[in-house]
Coordinates of C-alpha atoms in Angstrom, one line a residue:
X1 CA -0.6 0.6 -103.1
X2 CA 0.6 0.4 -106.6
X3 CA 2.8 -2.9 -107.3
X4 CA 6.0 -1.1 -108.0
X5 CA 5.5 0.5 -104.4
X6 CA 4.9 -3.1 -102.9
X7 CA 8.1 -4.0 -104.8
X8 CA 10.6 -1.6 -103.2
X9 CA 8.7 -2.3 -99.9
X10 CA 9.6 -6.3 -100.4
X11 CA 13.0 -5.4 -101.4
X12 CA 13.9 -3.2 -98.5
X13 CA 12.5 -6.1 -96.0
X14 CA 14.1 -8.4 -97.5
X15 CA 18.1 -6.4 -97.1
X16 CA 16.8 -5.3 -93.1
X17 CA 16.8 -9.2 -92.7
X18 CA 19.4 -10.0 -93.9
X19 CA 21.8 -7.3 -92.0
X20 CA 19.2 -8.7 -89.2
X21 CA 20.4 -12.4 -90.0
X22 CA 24.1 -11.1 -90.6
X23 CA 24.1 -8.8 -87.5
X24 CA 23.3 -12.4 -85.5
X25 CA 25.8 -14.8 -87.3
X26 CA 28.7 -12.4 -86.5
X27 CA 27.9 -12.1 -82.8
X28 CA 27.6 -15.6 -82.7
X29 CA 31.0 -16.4 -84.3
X30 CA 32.7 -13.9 -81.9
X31 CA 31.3 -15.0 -79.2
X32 CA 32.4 -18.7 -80.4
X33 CA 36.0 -17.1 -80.8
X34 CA 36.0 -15.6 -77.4
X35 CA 35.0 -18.7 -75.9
X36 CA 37.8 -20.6 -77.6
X37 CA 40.4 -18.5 -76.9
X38 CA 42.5 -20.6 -74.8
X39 CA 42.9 -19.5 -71.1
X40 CA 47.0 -19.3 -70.1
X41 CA 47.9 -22.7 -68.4
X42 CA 48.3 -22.0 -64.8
X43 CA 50.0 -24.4 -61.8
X44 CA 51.2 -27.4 -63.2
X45 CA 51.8 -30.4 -61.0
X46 CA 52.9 -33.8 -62.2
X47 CA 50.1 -36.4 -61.8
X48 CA 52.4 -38.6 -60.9
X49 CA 52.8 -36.5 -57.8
X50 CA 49.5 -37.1 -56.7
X51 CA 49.6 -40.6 -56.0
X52 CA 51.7 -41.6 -52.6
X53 CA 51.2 -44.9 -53.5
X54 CA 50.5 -47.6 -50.4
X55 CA 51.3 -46.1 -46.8
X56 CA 50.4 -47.7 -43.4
X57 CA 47.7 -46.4 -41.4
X58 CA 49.1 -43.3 -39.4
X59 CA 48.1 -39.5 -37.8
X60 CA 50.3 -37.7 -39.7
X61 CA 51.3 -38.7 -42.8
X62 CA 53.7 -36.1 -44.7
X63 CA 53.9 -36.2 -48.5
X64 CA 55.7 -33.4 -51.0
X65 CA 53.9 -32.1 -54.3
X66 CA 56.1 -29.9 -56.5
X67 CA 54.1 -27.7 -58.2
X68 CA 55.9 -25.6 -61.4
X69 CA 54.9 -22.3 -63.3
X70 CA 55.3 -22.8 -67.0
X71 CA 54.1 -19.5 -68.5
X72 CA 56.3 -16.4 -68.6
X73 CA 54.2 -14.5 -65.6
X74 CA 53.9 -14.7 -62.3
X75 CA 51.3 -16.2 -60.8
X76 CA 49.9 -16.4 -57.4
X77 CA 48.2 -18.8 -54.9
X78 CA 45.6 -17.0 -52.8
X79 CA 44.5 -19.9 -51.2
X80 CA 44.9 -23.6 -51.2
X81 CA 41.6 -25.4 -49.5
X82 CA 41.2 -29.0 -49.2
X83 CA 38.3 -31.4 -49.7
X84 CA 38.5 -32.9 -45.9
X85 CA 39.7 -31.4 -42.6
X86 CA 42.0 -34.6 -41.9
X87 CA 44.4 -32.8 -44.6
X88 CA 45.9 -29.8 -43.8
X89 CA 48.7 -28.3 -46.7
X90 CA 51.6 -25.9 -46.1
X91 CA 52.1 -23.1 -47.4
X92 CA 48.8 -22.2 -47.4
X93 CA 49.5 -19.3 -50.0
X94 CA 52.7 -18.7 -52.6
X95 CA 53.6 -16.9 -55.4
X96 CA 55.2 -19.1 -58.3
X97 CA 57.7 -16.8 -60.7
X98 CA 57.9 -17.7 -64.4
X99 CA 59.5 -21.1 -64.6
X100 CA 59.6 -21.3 -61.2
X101 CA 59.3 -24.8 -59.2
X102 CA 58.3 -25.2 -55.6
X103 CA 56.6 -27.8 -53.0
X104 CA 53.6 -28.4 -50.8
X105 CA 53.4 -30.3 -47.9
X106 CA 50.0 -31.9 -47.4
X107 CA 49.9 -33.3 -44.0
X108 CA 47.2 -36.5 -43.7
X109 CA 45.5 -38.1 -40.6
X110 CA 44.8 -41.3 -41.8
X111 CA 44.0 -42.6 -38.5
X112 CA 41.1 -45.3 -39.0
X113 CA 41.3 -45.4 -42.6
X114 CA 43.2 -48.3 -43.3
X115 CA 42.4 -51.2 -45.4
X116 CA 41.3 -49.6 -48.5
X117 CA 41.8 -46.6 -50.7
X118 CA 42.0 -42.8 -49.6
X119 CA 41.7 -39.4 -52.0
X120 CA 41.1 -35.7 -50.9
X121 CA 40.6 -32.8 -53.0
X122 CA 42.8 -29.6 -53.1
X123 CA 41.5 -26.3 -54.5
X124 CA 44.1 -23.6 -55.5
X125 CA 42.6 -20.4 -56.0
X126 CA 44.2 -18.1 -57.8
X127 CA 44.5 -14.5 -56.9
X128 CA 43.2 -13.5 -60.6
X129 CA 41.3 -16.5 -61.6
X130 CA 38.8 -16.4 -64.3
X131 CA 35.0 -16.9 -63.4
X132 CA 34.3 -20.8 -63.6
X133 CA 37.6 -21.5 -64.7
X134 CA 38.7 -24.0 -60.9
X135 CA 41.5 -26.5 -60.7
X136 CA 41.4 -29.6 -58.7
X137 CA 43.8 -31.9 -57.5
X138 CA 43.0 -35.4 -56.6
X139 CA 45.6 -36.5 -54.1
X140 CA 45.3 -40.7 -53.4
X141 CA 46.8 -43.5 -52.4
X142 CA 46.3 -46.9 -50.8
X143 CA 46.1 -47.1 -46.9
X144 CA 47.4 -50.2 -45.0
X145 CA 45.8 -51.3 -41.7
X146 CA 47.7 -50.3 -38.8
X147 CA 48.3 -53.9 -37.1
X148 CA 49.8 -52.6 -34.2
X149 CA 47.1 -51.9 -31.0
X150 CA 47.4 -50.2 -27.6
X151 CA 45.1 -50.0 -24.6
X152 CA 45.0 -46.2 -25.0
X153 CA 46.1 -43.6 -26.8
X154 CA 47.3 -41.4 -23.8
X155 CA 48.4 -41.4 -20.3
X156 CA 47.7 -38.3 -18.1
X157 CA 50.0 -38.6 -14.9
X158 CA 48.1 -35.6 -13.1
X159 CA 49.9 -34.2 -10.4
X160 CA 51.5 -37.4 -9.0
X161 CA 54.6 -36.4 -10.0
X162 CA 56.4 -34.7 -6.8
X163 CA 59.9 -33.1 -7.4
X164 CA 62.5 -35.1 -5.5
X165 CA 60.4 -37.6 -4.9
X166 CA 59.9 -41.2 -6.8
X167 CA 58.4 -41.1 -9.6
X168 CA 54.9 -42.8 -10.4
X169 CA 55.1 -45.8 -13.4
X170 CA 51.9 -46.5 -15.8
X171 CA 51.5 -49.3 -18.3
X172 CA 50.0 -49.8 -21.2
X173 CA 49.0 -53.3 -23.5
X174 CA 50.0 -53.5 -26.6
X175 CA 48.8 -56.1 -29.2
X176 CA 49.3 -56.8 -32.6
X177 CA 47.0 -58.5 -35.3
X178 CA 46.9 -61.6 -36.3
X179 CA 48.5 -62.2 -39.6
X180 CA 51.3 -59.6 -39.2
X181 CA 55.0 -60.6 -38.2
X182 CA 58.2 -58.6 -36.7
X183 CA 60.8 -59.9 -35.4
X184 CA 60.1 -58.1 -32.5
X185 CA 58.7 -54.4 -31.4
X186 CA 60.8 -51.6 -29.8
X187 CA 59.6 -48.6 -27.8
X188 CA 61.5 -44.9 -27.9
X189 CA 61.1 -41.7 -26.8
X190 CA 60.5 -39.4 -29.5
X191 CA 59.9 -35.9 -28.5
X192 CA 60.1 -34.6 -24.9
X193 CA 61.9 -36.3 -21.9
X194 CA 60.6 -39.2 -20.2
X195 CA 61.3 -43.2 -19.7
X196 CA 59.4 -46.3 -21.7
X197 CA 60.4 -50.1 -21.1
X198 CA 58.5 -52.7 -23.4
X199 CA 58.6 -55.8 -22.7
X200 CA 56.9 -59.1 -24.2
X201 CA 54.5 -60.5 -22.0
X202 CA 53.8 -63.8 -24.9
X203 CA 53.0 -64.3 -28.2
X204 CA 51.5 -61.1 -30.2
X205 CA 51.1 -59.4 -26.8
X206 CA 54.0 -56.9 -24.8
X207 CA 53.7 -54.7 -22.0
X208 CA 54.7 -51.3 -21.8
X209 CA 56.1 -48.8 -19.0
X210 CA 56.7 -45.2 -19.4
X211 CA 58.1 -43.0 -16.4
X212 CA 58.4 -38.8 -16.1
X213 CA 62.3 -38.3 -16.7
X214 CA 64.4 -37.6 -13.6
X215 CA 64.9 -33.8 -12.7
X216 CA 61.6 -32.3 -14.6
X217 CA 61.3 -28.3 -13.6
X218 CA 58.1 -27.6 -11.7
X219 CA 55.0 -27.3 -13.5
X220 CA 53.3 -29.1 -16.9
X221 CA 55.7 -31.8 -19.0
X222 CA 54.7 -33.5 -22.0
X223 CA 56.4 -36.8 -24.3
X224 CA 55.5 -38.9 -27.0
X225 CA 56.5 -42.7 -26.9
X226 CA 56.4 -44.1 -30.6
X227 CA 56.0 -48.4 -30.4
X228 CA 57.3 -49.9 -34.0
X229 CA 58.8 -53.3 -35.2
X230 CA 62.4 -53.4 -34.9
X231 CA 63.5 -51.6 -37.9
X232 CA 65.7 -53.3 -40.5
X233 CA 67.5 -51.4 -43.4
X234 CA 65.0 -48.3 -44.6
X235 CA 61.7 -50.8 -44.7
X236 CA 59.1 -48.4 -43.8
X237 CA 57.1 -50.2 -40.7
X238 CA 54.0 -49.2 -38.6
X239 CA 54.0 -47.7 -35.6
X240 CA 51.7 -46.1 -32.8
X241 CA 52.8 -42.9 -31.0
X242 CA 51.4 -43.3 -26.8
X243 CA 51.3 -39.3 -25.8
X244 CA 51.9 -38.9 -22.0
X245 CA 51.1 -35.5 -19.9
X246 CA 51.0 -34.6 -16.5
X247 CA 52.0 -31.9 -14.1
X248 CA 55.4 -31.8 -11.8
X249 CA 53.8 -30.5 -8.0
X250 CA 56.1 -29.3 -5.4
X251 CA 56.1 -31.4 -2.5
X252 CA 54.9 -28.4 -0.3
X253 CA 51.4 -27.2 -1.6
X254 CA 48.5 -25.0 -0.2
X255 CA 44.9 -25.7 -0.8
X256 CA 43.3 -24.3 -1.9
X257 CA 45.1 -22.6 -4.4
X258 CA 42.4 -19.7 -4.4
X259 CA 40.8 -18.4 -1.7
X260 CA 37.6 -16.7 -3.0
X261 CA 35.6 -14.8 -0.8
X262 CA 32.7 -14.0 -3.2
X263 CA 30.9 -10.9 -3.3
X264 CA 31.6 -8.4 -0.7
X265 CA 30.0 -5.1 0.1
X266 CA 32.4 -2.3 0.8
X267 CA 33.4 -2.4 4.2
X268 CA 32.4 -6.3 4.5
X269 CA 35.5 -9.0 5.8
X270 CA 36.0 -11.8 4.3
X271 CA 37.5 -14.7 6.1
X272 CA 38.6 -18.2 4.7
X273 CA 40.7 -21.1 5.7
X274 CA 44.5 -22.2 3.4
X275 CA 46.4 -25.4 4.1
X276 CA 50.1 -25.6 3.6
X277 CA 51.1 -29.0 3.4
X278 CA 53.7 -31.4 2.3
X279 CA 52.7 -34.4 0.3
X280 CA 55.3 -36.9 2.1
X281 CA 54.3 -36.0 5.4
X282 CA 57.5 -34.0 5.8
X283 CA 58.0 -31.3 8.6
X284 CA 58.5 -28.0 7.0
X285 CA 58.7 -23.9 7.7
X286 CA 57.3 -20.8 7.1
X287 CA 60.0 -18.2 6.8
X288 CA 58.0 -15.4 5.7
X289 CA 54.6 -14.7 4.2
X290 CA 54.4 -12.1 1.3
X291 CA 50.6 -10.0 1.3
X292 CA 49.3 -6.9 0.0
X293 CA 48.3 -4.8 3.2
X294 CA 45.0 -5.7 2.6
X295 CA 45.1 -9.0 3.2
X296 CA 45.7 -10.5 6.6
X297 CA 47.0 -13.9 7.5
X298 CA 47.5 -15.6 10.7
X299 CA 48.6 -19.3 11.8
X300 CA 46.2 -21.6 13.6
X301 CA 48.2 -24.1 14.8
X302 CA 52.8 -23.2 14.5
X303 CA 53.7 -26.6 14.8
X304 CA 54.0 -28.5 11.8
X305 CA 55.2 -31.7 13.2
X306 CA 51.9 -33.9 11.3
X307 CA 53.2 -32.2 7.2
X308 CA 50.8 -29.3 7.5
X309 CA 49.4 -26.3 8.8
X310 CA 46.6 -23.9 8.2
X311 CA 46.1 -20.2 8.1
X312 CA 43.0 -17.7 8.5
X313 CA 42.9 -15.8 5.6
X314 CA 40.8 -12.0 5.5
X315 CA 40.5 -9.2 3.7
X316 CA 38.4 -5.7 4.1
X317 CA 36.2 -4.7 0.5
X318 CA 37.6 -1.2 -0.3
X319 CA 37.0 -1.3 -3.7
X320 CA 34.5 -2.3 -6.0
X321 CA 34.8 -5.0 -8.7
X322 CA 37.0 -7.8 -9.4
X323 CA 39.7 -7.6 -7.0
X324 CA 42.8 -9.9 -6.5
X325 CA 46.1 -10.1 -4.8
X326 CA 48.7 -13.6 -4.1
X327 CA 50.2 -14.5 -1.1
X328 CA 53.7 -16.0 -1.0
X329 CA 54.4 -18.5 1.3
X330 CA 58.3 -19.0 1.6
X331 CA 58.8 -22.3 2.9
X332 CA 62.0 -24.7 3.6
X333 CA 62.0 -28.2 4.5
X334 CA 64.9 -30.6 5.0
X335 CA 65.9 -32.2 1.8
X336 CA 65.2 -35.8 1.2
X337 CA 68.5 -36.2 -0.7
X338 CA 71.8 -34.2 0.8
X339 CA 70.2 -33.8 3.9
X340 CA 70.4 -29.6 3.0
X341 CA 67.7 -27.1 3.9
X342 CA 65.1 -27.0 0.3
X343 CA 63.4 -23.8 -0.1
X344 CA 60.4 -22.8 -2.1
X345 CA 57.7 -20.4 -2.8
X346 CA 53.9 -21.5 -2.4
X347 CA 51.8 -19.2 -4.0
X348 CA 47.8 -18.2 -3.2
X349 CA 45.6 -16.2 -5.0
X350 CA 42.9 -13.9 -3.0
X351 CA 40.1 -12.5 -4.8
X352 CA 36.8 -11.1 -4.2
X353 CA 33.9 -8.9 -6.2
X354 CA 33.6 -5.6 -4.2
X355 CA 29.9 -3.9 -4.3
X356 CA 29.2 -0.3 -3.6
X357 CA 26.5 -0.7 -0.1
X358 CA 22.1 -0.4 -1.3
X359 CA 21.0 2.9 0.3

């Protein structure tokens, strides 16, 4: 190769690499520029929001965050998750309109966490988010140790309550730390209907009573009785929430409750035993007994003179599978109050699992 050949040869290497070299710079400097372009500022919240400062130690603590939409679009909240399931936040989704402003409730269970610090995470995600591009907020605050203590956190009355009859009392200890002092402590119903005394038994230490309310409908009731020091001006002060359940029973009830007879083959009987009775021992009677017509009932013994009396329940398989059907028992009784008739309806369920005969 001649040298003017190796000349133009060096020359045209030389320009390929440097559109090469300038092909590579360029790329790089847009793709610096598109990395720098700055994302539009999304869901602003005030860090001063954040912080709930010192709270006592409590299930559910409630604290507002105002969140506010500074750009000129709308933007909107798929989904708010949270860095702990003791924190739950409402609404769990919204939509914020240009220069909009709006709150969030984060509910906390601090139970157990006092005497020390506390923070959870909360993750918006945008419904149009860019990849990678995830907002935290740190909500935190200082929790103080609840000092006030009870025996248990719950009382479950079961079915002692009987309608018109006394009602049943429980009791519960309460206690409070060393190093903390109220003037005294106070005891309220706070949601549902019921009764609580508390009264000090000595120093740091008080006894409390709760009672069903008078004139609860039959069946489940429910109430919360909140303990706190005796509040003076708006001073924020501890308290401990006692939740009470139980069920209100009819003082005439028949056991049991469901008479199953199994599995039966069509054709088969089944027979079983039910027991009306009244819980004070009263004498009652049967007016009349509601059943399907495949159910037959019939009294052992009429007299009713000892509170109760028991029926022979059966029933013919004529069809297959689950099969049930409730007999009513109407039954009055003299009342323990005006001295009138009371009347009620006890109800039973009959079932059985019918099965076509083996050939």
């Amino acid at each position: 190769m001649s040298s003017l050949s190796r000349s133009r040869s060096g020359r045209i290497e030389l320009i390929g690499g440097l559109l090469l070299l300038a092909g590579i710079v360029g790329a790089g400097i847009g793709l610096a520029l598109a990395r720098s372009t700055p994302v539009e500022p999304g869901v602003v919240v005030d860090a001063a929001g954040l912080d709930f400062g010192g709270v006592w130690e409590q299930p559910a603590y409630r604290h507002s965050i105002t969140l506010s939409n500074p750009t000129g679009t709308p933007i909107h909240v798929a989904e708010i998750k949270t860095g702990c399931g003791c924190t739950q936040v409402a609404p769990q989704s919204l939509t914020l309109g240009p220069g909009e402003t709006k709150s969030l409730v984060a509910t906390l269970d601090l139970t157990g966490r006092g005497g020390g610090s506390f923070a959870v995470d909360l993750l918006p995600l945008l419904a149009h988010q860019p990849p990678g591009d995830r907002t935290v907020w740190t909500l935190r605050g200082k929790v103080r140790k609840n000092p006030i203590e009870l025996s248990q956190p719950s009382i479950d009355f079961g079915d002692e309550v009987i309608q018109g009859e006394s009602l049943p009392t429980r009791e519960v200890n309460v206690s409070l730390d060393e190093g903390y002092r109220f003037d005294d402590l106070e005891a309220h119903v706070v949601e549902g209907k019921g009764q609580a005394k508390l009264a000090q038994i000595d120093d740091g230490r008080w006894r409390l009573q709760v009672t069903p309310a008078e004139g609860l409908p039959l069946g489940q009731f429910r109430f919360t009785v909140r303990v706190a020091p005796t509040r003076l001006g708006s001073h924020v002060s501890p308290s401990r929430n006692l939740a009470i359940t139980g069920t209100v029973r009819d003082d005439i009830a028949g056991w049991p409750e469901t008479v199953n007879f199994g599995v039966l083959e069509i054709g088969e009987e089944g027979r079983d035993y039910v027991v009306l009775a009244s819980r004070s021992g009263r004498a009652f009677e049967v007016k009349r007994i509601e059943s399907p017509s495949a159910v037959r009932v019939r009294a052992m013994d009429t007299s009713t003179s000892g509170g109760s009396i028991t029926y022979v329940v059966t029933e013919t398989a004529r069809n297959s599978g689950i099969q049930n059907a409730t007999l009513l028992f109407h039954v009055a009784a003299p009342s323990s109050g005006s001295g009138g008739a009371e009347e009620t309806v006890v109800p039973i369920t009959v079932t059985y699992f019918g099965v076509r005969p083996q050939r």
